[in-house]
Amino acid sequence: MARPRILVVGAGFAGVECVRRLERRLTPGEAEIALVTPFSYQLYLPLLPQVAGGVLPPQAVAVSLRRSSRYRTRIVPGGAIGVDPDAKVCVIRKITGETVYERYDLIVLAPGSITRTFDIPGLVDQAHGMKTLAEAAYLRDHVIAQLDLADASDDPEERASRLRFVVVGGGYAGTETATYLQRLTDAAIRRYPRLDPALIKWHLIDVADRVMPELGESLGESTLRILRRRGIEVSLGVSVAEAGPESLRLTDGRVLPCRTLIWTAGVAPSPLVGTLGAETVKGRLAVAPDMSLPGFDGVFAIGDSAAVPNLVEGDGAVCPTTAQHALRQGKACAANIIRRLRGQPLQPYRHRDLGLVVDLGETDGVSKPVGLELRGLPAQAVARGYHVMAMRTQVSKARVLTNWLLNATAGDDFVRIGFLSGQQATLRDFEYTNAYLTREQIREHSALLAAGVSGGAGAT
């Protein structure tokens, strides 16, 4: 009898944790395990602002899947672009561009999220995101390039637009991104004698009435004071009305000269969710407490693309899209898959949120672990300690610690490596949001597979 095929889509916190638990708890004869991911690493997303700010190199936050697995899982190098739950087929576009098909008996959907955008003129063409390793590396190059170009120009208007940097989104990602990149430009400007440091303007804006609302009012006010002390202008209650190549128009009527718009105003579930035709909650798959998808045999969903009921809070609440929930959902989902394979009842997911930690660079931080409010260096120490413990391998822990020490003792470097030099890389380019199939296209692919038509050299 053939072994059941378990297909895990996505190598984020949820997907990798699920695979690791399946590898540990299942015997080789119980199931085949495959993981669909375009990259051979798990991205430690919370430290991306430090990559953009030059504190950490990209490889420090890219944890090798080959190191962290037990070599039983087959890695499919590509992205899932559609799922046919009736035929139990996942359509995958490999990194070569060819389309292949993976049959499954059980599938775990953990494709994560993409940057949430709105119908704002010019936004998707001008904004830079902070969701991928390539975006962080590109953004660092781009910011340093603006300093170089401003230094080479004698045009006051060009200098003003190149030296104003706007970050939209006052949550975790936007606040850390603004502080780490402001720290980078503050250190770099000393190397540009032709530029007045006062010309550099960092601006954080958010439509909400306070920054870091996840931390509560008191720590939010502390964060606001840190930002303003660091010279970052904060505008609340406003957003972008129109984005152009050299300026921004805000909803309060102001027009800002600006050639760097960083968009971190929330996330949206992966477009893969829409290919199933299942019920959703704010775009996330509406799963049962045991993380199975009602009405879809053999389908589980976890992480940012799943609205997992929060049984601790109750009243219809769903789990927030945080790393700690994704990790624990991955473990719990793997346990339920094993129970299903062994004919045991599934168990609901339940986890109490342990709080949030925020590292703002230098000696600044605000954290709220298990309800305890911390500020300054103690908050930063807790944040960095948590990140090191959460890293997947000893090699990744050593890389992060070593680079923190190197940056603290040797300072910053401002080398622009020329990543995608001369190309205005957009959110679509980095996050592949146009790659997904419609439900009709998925059914066509399933029909081809049923007729015995190959989808490429790696088709199954």
Short mmCIF file of C-alpha atoms in Angstrom, two decimals:
data_model
loop_
_atom_site.label_atom_id
_atom_site.label_comp_id
_atom_site.label_asym_id
_atom_site.label_seq_id
_atom_site.Cartn_x
_atom_site.Cartn_y
_atom_site.Cartn_z
CA MET A 1 0.00 0.00 0.00
CA ALA A 2 1.34 3.44 -0.97
CA ARG A 3 2.31 5.76 1.82
CA PRO A 4 0.08 8.84 2.34
CA ARG A 5 1.51 11.97 0.75
CA ILE A 6 1.68 15.05 2.98
CA LEU A 7 2.32 18.32 1.15
CA VAL A 8 3.26 21.45 3.12
CA VAL A 9 3.05 24.74 1.22
CA GLY A 10 5.28 27.50 2.56
CA ALA A 11 8.55 27.59 4.49
CA GLY A 12 7.71 30.28 6.99
CA PHE A 13 7.45 29.82 10.74
CA ALA A 14 4.28 27.72 10.50
CA GLY A 15 5.26 25.51 7.57
CA VAL A 16 8.78 24.71 8.75
CA GLU A 17 7.65 23.93 12.29
CA CYS A 18 4.99 21.61 10.90
CA VAL A 19 7.54 19.77 8.75
CA ARG A 20 10.02 19.43 11.61
CA ARG A 21 7.39 17.94 13.90
CA LEU A 22 6.19 15.53 11.20
CA GLU A 23 9.76 14.37 10.57
CA ARG A 24 10.32 13.74 14.27
CA ARG A 25 7.05 12.00 15.08
CA LEU A 26 6.32 9.95 11.95
CA THR A 27 8.24 6.85 11.00
CA PRO A 28 9.54 6.72 7.39
CA GLY A 29 6.91 4.11 6.53
CA GLU A 30 3.95 6.19 7.73
CA ALA A 31 4.04 9.02 5.17
CA GLU A 32 5.92 10.87 2.44
CA ILE A 33 6.57 14.55 3.23
CA ALA A 34 7.15 17.31 0.66
CA LEU A 35 7.67 21.04 1.23
CA VAL A 36 6.90 23.62 -1.48
CA THR A 37 9.05 26.76 -1.27
CA PRO A 38 10.83 28.93 -3.83
CA PHE A 39 13.81 29.41 -1.51
CA SER A 40 15.95 26.90 0.36
CA TYR A 41 15.78 28.89 3.58
CA GLN A 42 13.38 29.94 6.27
CA LEU A 43 13.33 33.72 6.57
CA TYR A 44 13.50 35.08 10.12
CA LEU A 45 11.17 37.95 9.28
CA PRO A 46 11.37 39.97 12.56
CA LEU A 47 15.02 40.87 11.87
CA LEU A 48 14.49 42.19 8.33
CA PRO A 49 14.69 45.84 9.49
CA GLN A 50 18.19 45.12 10.78
CA VAL A 51 19.15 43.74 7.36
CA ALA A 52 17.81 46.89 5.72
CA GLY A 53 19.71 48.98 8.26
CA GLY A 54 22.97 47.13 7.63
CA VAL A 55 23.31 45.74 11.16
CA LEU A 56 22.91 42.15 9.93
CA PRO A 57 23.89 40.63 6.57
CA PRO A 58 21.13 38.85 4.62
CA GLN A 59 22.47 35.36 5.29
CA ALA A 60 22.17 35.92 9.05
CA VAL A 61 18.36 35.82 8.84
CA ALA A 62 18.11 33.14 6.12
CA VAL A 63 18.10 29.84 8.00
CA SER A 64 19.04 26.93 5.75
CA LEU A 65 16.31 24.33 5.34
CA ARG A 66 18.97 21.74 4.57
CA ARG A 67 20.53 22.30 7.99
CA SER A 68 17.29 22.31 9.95
CA SER A 69 15.59 19.27 8.39
CA ARG A 70 16.27 15.60 8.99
CA TYR A 71 16.67 15.02 5.24
CA ARG A 72 13.41 13.05 4.98
CA THR A 73 11.43 15.91 3.47
CA ARG A 74 11.55 16.44 -0.29
CA ILE A 75 11.86 20.14 -1.07
CA VAL A 76 10.05 21.29 -4.21
CA PRO A 77 11.80 24.50 -5.38
CA GLY A 78 8.91 26.64 -6.52
CA GLY A 79 5.76 28.42 -5.47
CA ALA A 80 2.24 27.01 -5.23
CA ILE A 81 0.02 28.97 -7.63
CA GLY A 82 -3.19 26.99 -7.24
CA VAL A 83 -4.87 24.13 -5.38
CA ASP A 84 -7.62 21.86 -6.66
CA PRO A 85 -9.06 20.32 -3.47
CA ASP A 86 -11.44 18.04 -5.43
CA ALA A 87 -8.65 16.39 -7.42
CA LYS A 88 -6.22 16.78 -4.50
CA VAL A 89 -3.65 18.42 -6.72
CA CYS A 90 -1.39 21.42 -6.07
CA VAL A 91 -0.17 23.36 -9.12
CA ILE A 92 3.40 24.60 -8.66
CA ARG A 93 5.53 26.95 -10.72
CA LYS A 94 9.13 25.91 -10.23
CA ILE A 95 11.97 28.42 -10.08
CA THR A 96 12.76 27.47 -13.68
CA GLY A 97 9.32 28.70 -14.76
CA GLU A 98 7.93 25.27 -15.61
CA THR A 99 4.61 24.13 -14.17
CA VAL A 100 4.46 20.87 -12.24
CA TYR A 101 1.76 19.08 -10.26
CA GLU A 102 1.93 17.52 -6.84
CA ARG A 103 -0.74 15.09 -5.76
CA TYR A 104 -1.45 14.91 -2.07
CA ASP A 105 -3.51 13.03 0.45
CA LEU A 106 -3.12 15.71 3.12
CA ILE A 107 -2.08 19.30 2.46
CA VAL A 108 -1.02 22.01 4.91
CA LEU A 109 -1.44 25.52 3.53
CA ALA A 110 1.02 27.90 5.16
CA PRO A 111 1.81 30.30 2.29
CA GLY A 112 2.09 33.32 4.57
CA SER A 113 1.13 36.82 3.57
CA ILE A 114 1.96 39.65 1.20
CA THR A 115 2.11 43.40 1.68
CA ARG A 116 -1.39 44.85 1.90
CA THR A 117 -1.96 47.68 -0.55
CA PHE A 118 -4.85 49.99 -1.33
CA ASP A 119 -6.20 51.64 -4.45
CA ILE A 120 -3.94 54.68 -4.11
CA PRO A 121 -2.66 56.21 -7.36
CA GLY A 122 0.99 55.32 -7.92
CA LEU A 123 1.34 53.18 -4.79
CA VAL A 124 2.23 49.81 -6.29
CA ASP A 125 4.66 51.43 -8.74
CA GLN A 126 6.51 53.64 -6.24
CA ALA A 127 6.37 51.86 -2.87
CA HIS A 128 8.96 49.50 -1.44
CA GLY A 129 7.90 46.73 0.93
CA MET A 130 9.54 44.91 3.82
CA LYS A 131 8.30 41.33 3.47
CA THR A 132 11.15 39.55 1.71
CA LEU A 133 14.91 39.26 2.05
CA ALA A 134 15.36 40.74 -1.42
CA GLU A 135 13.26 43.78 -0.46
CA ALA A 136 15.37 44.44 2.63
CA ALA A 137 18.64 44.13 0.69
CA TYR A 138 17.31 46.29 -2.13
CA LEU A 139 16.03 48.93 0.26
CA ARG A 140 19.42 49.29 1.95
CA ASP A 141 21.07 49.79 -1.45
CA HIS A 142 18.36 52.24 -2.47
CA VAL A 143 18.72 54.40 0.65
CA ILE A 144 22.50 54.60 0.32
CA ALA A 145 22.08 55.40 -3.38
CA GLN A 146 19.91 58.38 -2.50
CA LEU A 147 22.73 59.76 -0.33
CA ASP A 148 25.23 59.24 -3.15
CA LEU A 149 23.00 60.91 -5.72
CA ALA A 150 22.16 63.82 -3.43
CA ASP A 151 25.84 64.34 -2.72
CA ALA A 152 26.58 64.45 -6.45
CA SER A 153 23.79 66.94 -7.19
CA ASP A 154 23.81 70.72 -6.83
CA ASP A 155 20.06 71.01 -7.38
CA PRO A 156 18.36 71.88 -4.05
CA GLU A 157 15.03 70.39 -5.16
CA GLU A 158 16.62 67.10 -6.16
CA ARG A 159 18.53 66.94 -2.89
CA ALA A 160 15.35 67.60 -0.90
CA SER A 161 13.45 64.79 -2.62
CA ARG A 162 16.31 62.30 -2.38
CA LEU A 163 16.95 62.99 1.29
CA ARG A 164 13.35 62.63 2.50
CA PHE A 165 12.33 59.09 3.40
CA VAL A 166 8.72 58.24 4.23
CA VAL A 167 7.60 55.07 6.03
CA VAL A 168 3.88 54.30 6.07
CA GLY A 169 2.71 52.09 8.92
CA GLY A 170 3.18 52.69 12.63
CA GLY A 171 3.09 49.05 13.67
CA TYR A 172 5.92 46.67 14.49
CA ALA A 173 7.43 46.48 10.98
CA GLY A 174 7.16 50.16 10.10
CA THR A 175 8.48 51.45 13.41
CA GLU A 176 11.52 49.17 13.44
CA THR A 177 12.21 49.85 9.76
CA ALA A 178 12.11 53.61 10.29
CA THR A 179 14.41 53.52 13.31
CA TYR A 180 17.02 51.21 11.79
CA LEU A 181 17.18 53.02 8.47
CA GLN A 182 17.28 56.41 10.23
CA ARG A 183 20.18 55.06 12.25
CA LEU A 184 21.91 54.07 9.00
CA THR A 185 21.56 57.49 7.36
CA ASP A 186 22.53 59.26 10.60
CA ALA A 187 25.81 57.32 10.69
CA ALA A 188 26.43 57.56 6.94
CA ILE A 189 25.94 61.31 6.59
CA ARG A 190 29.23 61.91 8.38
CA ARG A 191 30.94 60.48 5.30
CA TYR A 192 29.29 63.07 3.03
CA PRO A 193 30.92 66.44 3.78
CA ARG A 194 28.93 68.17 1.02
CA LEU A 195 25.62 67.29 2.65
CA ASP A 196 24.09 69.09 5.61
CA PRO A 197 22.78 66.47 8.09
CA ALA A 198 19.74 68.68 8.65
CA LEU A 199 18.65 67.94 5.07
CA ILE A 200 17.87 64.30 5.89
CA LYS A 201 14.21 63.91 6.83
CA TRP A 202 12.62 60.70 8.10
CA HIS A 203 8.86 60.67 8.30
CA LEU A 204 6.61 57.95 9.80
CA ILE A 205 2.91 58.23 9.04
CA ASP A 206 -0.09 56.12 10.00
CA VAL A 207 -3.82 56.47 9.65
CA ALA A 208 -4.24 55.32 13.28
CA ASP A 209 -4.16 57.70 16.23
CA ARG A 210 -1.03 56.19 17.83
CA VAL A 211 2.03 54.13 16.98
CA MET A 212 2.47 50.54 18.06
CA PRO A 213 -1.15 50.04 19.17
CA GLU A 214 -0.32 46.37 19.84
CA LEU A 215 1.71 47.44 22.89
CA GLY A 216 -0.97 49.53 24.55
CA GLU A 217 -1.19 53.27 25.17
CA SER A 218 1.69 53.64 27.63
CA LEU A 219 4.34 51.85 25.58
CA GLY A 220 2.94 53.44 22.43
CA GLU A 221 3.63 56.87 23.94
CA SER A 222 7.13 55.75 24.90
CA THR A 223 7.74 54.63 21.32
CA LEU A 224 6.52 57.99 20.02
CA ARG A 225 8.93 59.85 22.30
CA ILE A 226 11.85 57.67 21.12
CA LEU A 227 11.00 58.31 17.48
CA ARG A 228 10.79 62.06 17.93
CA ARG A 229 13.97 62.16 20.01
CA ARG A 230 15.74 60.38 17.16
CA GLY A 231 14.55 63.09 14.75
CA ILE A 232 11.83 61.06 13.03
CA GLU A 233 8.77 63.17 12.25
CA VAL A 234 5.56 61.30 13.09
CA SER A 235 2.19 62.15 11.55
CA LEU A 236 -0.86 60.26 12.79
CA GLY A 237 -4.35 60.19 11.37
CA VAL A 238 -3.12 60.63 7.79
CA SER A 239 -2.01 58.44 4.91
CA VAL A 240 -0.85 58.70 1.31
CA ALA A 241 -3.35 60.07 -1.22
CA GLU A 242 -1.06 59.82 -4.25
CA ALA A 243 2.48 58.61 -4.84
CA GLY A 244 4.70 59.98 -7.57
CA PRO A 245 8.33 59.35 -8.52
CA GLU A 246 9.54 62.55 -6.85
CA SER A 247 6.79 63.54 -4.41
CA LEU A 248 3.93 62.33 -2.23
CA ARG A 249 0.57 63.89 -1.59
CA LEU A 250 -0.90 63.10 1.82
CA THR A 251 -4.56 62.90 2.75
CA ASP A 252 -4.25 66.12 4.78
CA GLY A 253 -3.23 68.01 1.62
CA ARG A 254 0.50 68.24 2.22
CA VAL A 255 2.86 67.53 -0.67
CA LEU A 256 6.25 66.14 0.36
CA PRO A 257 9.29 65.95 -1.93
CA CYS A 258 10.24 62.27 -1.65
CA ARG A 259 11.81 59.51 -3.75
CA THR A 260 11.65 56.77 -1.11
CA LEU A 261 8.27 55.46 0.01
CA ILE A 262 8.42 52.42 2.29
CA TRP A 263 5.03 50.74 2.68
CA THR A 264 4.48 48.60 5.79
CA ALA A 265 0.78 49.30 6.35
CA GLY A 266 -0.24 45.76 7.19
CA VAL A 267 -0.34 42.42 5.42
CA ALA A 268 -2.88 40.47 3.37
CA PRO A 269 -3.14 36.68 3.05
CA SER A 270 -1.36 35.01 0.15
CA PRO A 271 -3.40 35.09 -3.09
CA LEU A 272 -3.20 31.29 -3.00
CA VAL A 273 -6.11 31.42 -0.55
CA GLY A 274 -8.44 32.64 -3.29
CA THR A 275 -7.78 29.64 -5.53
CA LEU A 276 -9.69 27.24 -3.24
CA GLY A 277 -13.06 28.98 -3.23
CA ALA A 278 -13.38 28.42 0.52
CA GLU A 279 -15.00 30.62 3.16
CA THR A 280 -12.70 33.35 4.46
CA VAL A 281 -12.49 35.78 7.37
CA LYS A 282 -10.94 39.07 6.20
CA GLY A 283 -9.29 37.15 3.41
CA ARG A 284 -7.90 34.37 5.64
CA LEU A 285 -9.17 30.80 5.35
CA ALA A 286 -11.87 30.14 7.93
CA VAL A 287 -10.56 26.98 9.55
CA ALA A 288 -11.93 24.95 12.44
CA PRO A 289 -10.23 25.06 15.87
CA ASP A 290 -8.28 21.93 14.86
CA MET A 291 -6.97 23.89 11.81
CA SER A 292 -8.76 21.71 9.26
CA LEU A 293 -10.72 23.47 6.51
CA PRO A 294 -14.42 22.56 6.80
CA GLY A 295 -15.82 20.98 3.65
CA PHE A 296 -12.39 20.24 2.16
CA ASP A 297 -11.10 16.76 2.84
CA GLY A 298 -7.47 16.56 3.84
CA VAL A 299 -6.87 20.35 3.84
CA PHE A 300 -5.35 22.16 6.82
CA ALA A 301 -4.34 25.83 6.98
CA ILE A 302 -2.11 27.67 9.46
CA GLY A 303 -0.16 30.89 9.85
CA ASP A 304 -0.93 34.27 8.29
CA SER A 305 -3.34 32.88 5.69
CA ALA A 306 -5.54 31.06 8.19
CA ALA A 307 -8.14 32.54 10.54
CA VAL A 308 -7.54 30.09 13.39
CA PRO A 309 -10.10 30.60 16.18
CA ASN A 310 -8.55 32.08 19.31
CA LEU A 311 -10.13 29.90 21.97
CA VAL A 312 -8.30 31.73 24.76
CA GLU A 313 -10.00 35.05 23.97
CA GLY A 314 -13.27 33.58 22.68
CA ASP A 315 -16.15 35.68 21.30
CA GLY A 316 -15.26 34.80 17.72
CA ALA A 317 -11.71 36.14 17.93
CA VAL A 318 -9.03 34.73 15.63
CA CYS A 319 -5.33 34.38 16.33
CA PRO A 320 -3.18 37.37 15.35
CA THR A 321 -0.62 37.00 12.57
CA THR A 322 2.44 36.74 14.79
CA ALA A 323 5.44 34.42 14.69
CA GLN A 324 4.68 32.86 18.06
CA HIS A 325 1.21 31.75 16.95
CA ALA A 326 2.56 30.50 13.61
CA LEU A 327 5.21 28.39 15.35
CA ARG A 328 2.74 26.80 17.72
CA GLN A 329 0.11 26.29 15.03
CA GLY A 330 2.75 24.44 12.99
CA LYS A 331 3.40 22.06 15.89
CA ALA A 332 -0.29 21.61 16.67
CA CYS A 333 -1.18 21.03 13.02
CA ALA A 334 1.52 18.37 12.65
CA ALA A 335 0.19 16.65 15.78
CA ASN A 336 -3.32 16.61 14.30
CA ILE A 337 -2.10 15.21 10.99
CA ILE A 338 -0.37 12.41 12.88
CA ARG A 339 -3.57 11.79 14.87
CA ARG A 340 -5.56 11.59 11.65
CA LEU A 341 -3.11 9.12 10.10
CA ARG A 342 -3.35 6.97 13.22
CA GLY A 343 -7.13 7.18 13.49
CA GLN A 344 -7.19 9.37 16.59
CA PRO A 345 -9.43 12.42 17.25
CA LEU A 346 -8.05 15.85 16.37
CA GLN A 347 -7.37 18.44 19.06
CA PRO A 348 -8.16 22.19 18.96
CA TYR A 349 -5.38 24.77 18.91
CA ARG A 350 -5.08 26.87 22.05
CA HIS A 351 -2.28 29.28 22.99
CA ARG A 352 -2.13 32.40 25.13
CA ASP A 353 -0.23 35.29 23.52
CA LEU A 354 3.07 35.90 25.33
CA GLY A 355 3.44 39.53 24.30
CA LEU A 356 5.52 41.55 21.85
CA VAL A 357 9.15 42.66 21.76
CA VAL A 358 10.43 45.62 19.74
CA ASP A 359 14.09 46.48 19.10
CA LEU A 360 14.52 50.10 18.00
CA GLY A 361 18.29 50.09 17.64
CA GLU A 362 21.04 51.87 19.57
CA THR A 363 19.95 51.25 23.19
CA ASP A 364 16.26 51.75 22.56
CA GLY A 365 13.46 49.22 22.81
CA VAL A 366 9.93 48.72 24.06
CA SER A 367 8.70 45.28 25.01
CA LYS A 368 5.77 43.67 26.77
CA PRO A 369 6.65 40.06 27.56
CA VAL A 370 3.89 38.26 29.52
CA GLY A 371 2.31 41.63 30.33
CA LEU A 372 5.44 43.25 31.83
CA GLU A 373 6.18 46.68 30.34
CA LEU A 374 9.86 47.32 29.60
CA ARG A 375 11.65 50.28 28.06
CA GLY A 376 15.16 51.16 26.93
CA LEU A 377 18.07 48.77 27.21
CA PRO A 378 16.22 46.10 29.25
CA ALA A 379 13.50 45.99 26.58
CA GLN A 380 16.09 45.69 23.82
CA ALA A 381 17.94 42.93 25.70
CA VAL A 382 14.69 40.96 26.04
CA ALA A 383 13.92 41.50 22.35
CA ARG A 384 17.33 40.34 21.18
CA GLY A 385 17.37 37.42 23.60
CA TYR A 386 14.02 36.26 22.27
CA HIS A 387 15.19 36.51 18.66
CA VAL A 388 18.33 34.48 19.33
CA MET A 389 16.36 31.75 21.10
CA ALA A 390 13.84 31.63 18.26
CA MET A 391 16.47 31.17 15.54
CA ARG A 392 16.28 27.67 14.08
CA THR A 393 19.92 26.51 14.09
CA GLN A 394 23.06 27.05 16.14
CA VAL A 395 24.78 28.43 13.05
CA SER A 396 22.10 31.11 12.62
CA LYS A 397 22.28 32.03 16.31
CA ALA A 398 26.08 32.39 16.05
CA ARG A 399 25.82 34.53 12.90
CA VAL A 400 23.35 36.93 14.49
CA LEU A 401 25.28 37.27 17.76
CA THR A 402 28.60 37.74 15.94
CA ASN A 403 27.24 40.42 13.66
CA TRP A 404 25.60 42.29 16.54
CA LEU A 405 28.96 42.30 18.32
CA LEU A 406 30.81 43.37 15.17
CA ASN A 407 28.38 46.20 14.51
CA ALA A 408 28.56 47.39 18.12
CA THR A 409 32.39 47.48 18.13
CA ALA A 410 33.36 48.32 14.54
CA GLY A 411 30.38 50.47 13.57
CA ASP A 412 28.49 50.59 10.29
CA ASP A 413 29.67 50.28 6.72
CA PHE A 414 27.94 52.00 3.82
CA VAL A 415 28.79 49.83 0.84
CA ARG A 416 26.22 49.91 -1.93
CA ILE A 417 26.49 46.53 -3.68
CA GLY A 418 24.41 47.48 -6.72
CA PHE A 419 21.55 45.05 -6.09
CA LEU A 420 19.05 45.53 -8.96
CA SER A 421 20.90 48.73 -9.81
CA GLY A 422 18.97 50.95 -12.19
CA GLN A 423 15.72 48.98 -11.80
CA GLN A 424 12.66 50.40 -10.05
CA ALA A 425 11.73 47.15 -8.31
CA THR A 426 8.06 47.08 -7.29
CA LEU A 427 6.00 45.14 -4.79
CA ARG A 428 4.80 42.88 -7.60
CA ASP A 429 8.39 42.09 -8.61
CA PHE A 430 9.46 41.03 -5.12
CA GLU A 431 6.29 39.30 -3.91
CA TYR A 432 5.12 37.65 -7.16
CA THR A 433 1.50 38.69 -6.63
CA ASN A 434 0.61 38.20 -10.31
CA ALA A 435 1.68 34.54 -10.42
CA TYR A 436 -1.51 32.85 -9.19
CA LEU A 437 -4.07 30.98 -11.26
CA THR A 438 -7.82 31.41 -11.42
CA ARG A 439 -10.05 28.51 -10.35
CA GLU A 440 -10.88 27.83 -14.02
CA GLN A 441 -7.18 27.60 -14.89
CA ILE A 442 -6.60 25.23 -11.96
CA ARG A 443 -9.38 22.94 -13.17
CA GLU A 444 -7.78 22.95 -16.65
CA HIS A 445 -4.45 21.91 -15.13
CA SER A 446 -6.14 19.14 -13.14
CA ALA A 447 -7.85 17.88 -16.28
CA LEU A 448 -4.51 17.76 -18.10
CA LEU A 449 -3.00 15.81 -15.24
CA ALA A 450 -5.92 13.38 -15.18
CA ALA A 451 -5.45 12.86 -18.92
CA GLY A 452 -1.81 11.96 -18.34
CA VAL A 453 -0.28 15.18 -19.72
CA SER A 454 3.04 15.96 -18.02
CA GLY A 455 3.57 19.31 -16.34
CA GLY A 456 7.32 19.30 -16.76
CA ALA A 457 10.29 17.23 -15.78
CA GLY A 458 9.37 17.31 -12.10
CA ALA A 459 5.68 16.50 -12.48
CA THR A 460 4.22 13.74 -10.37
#
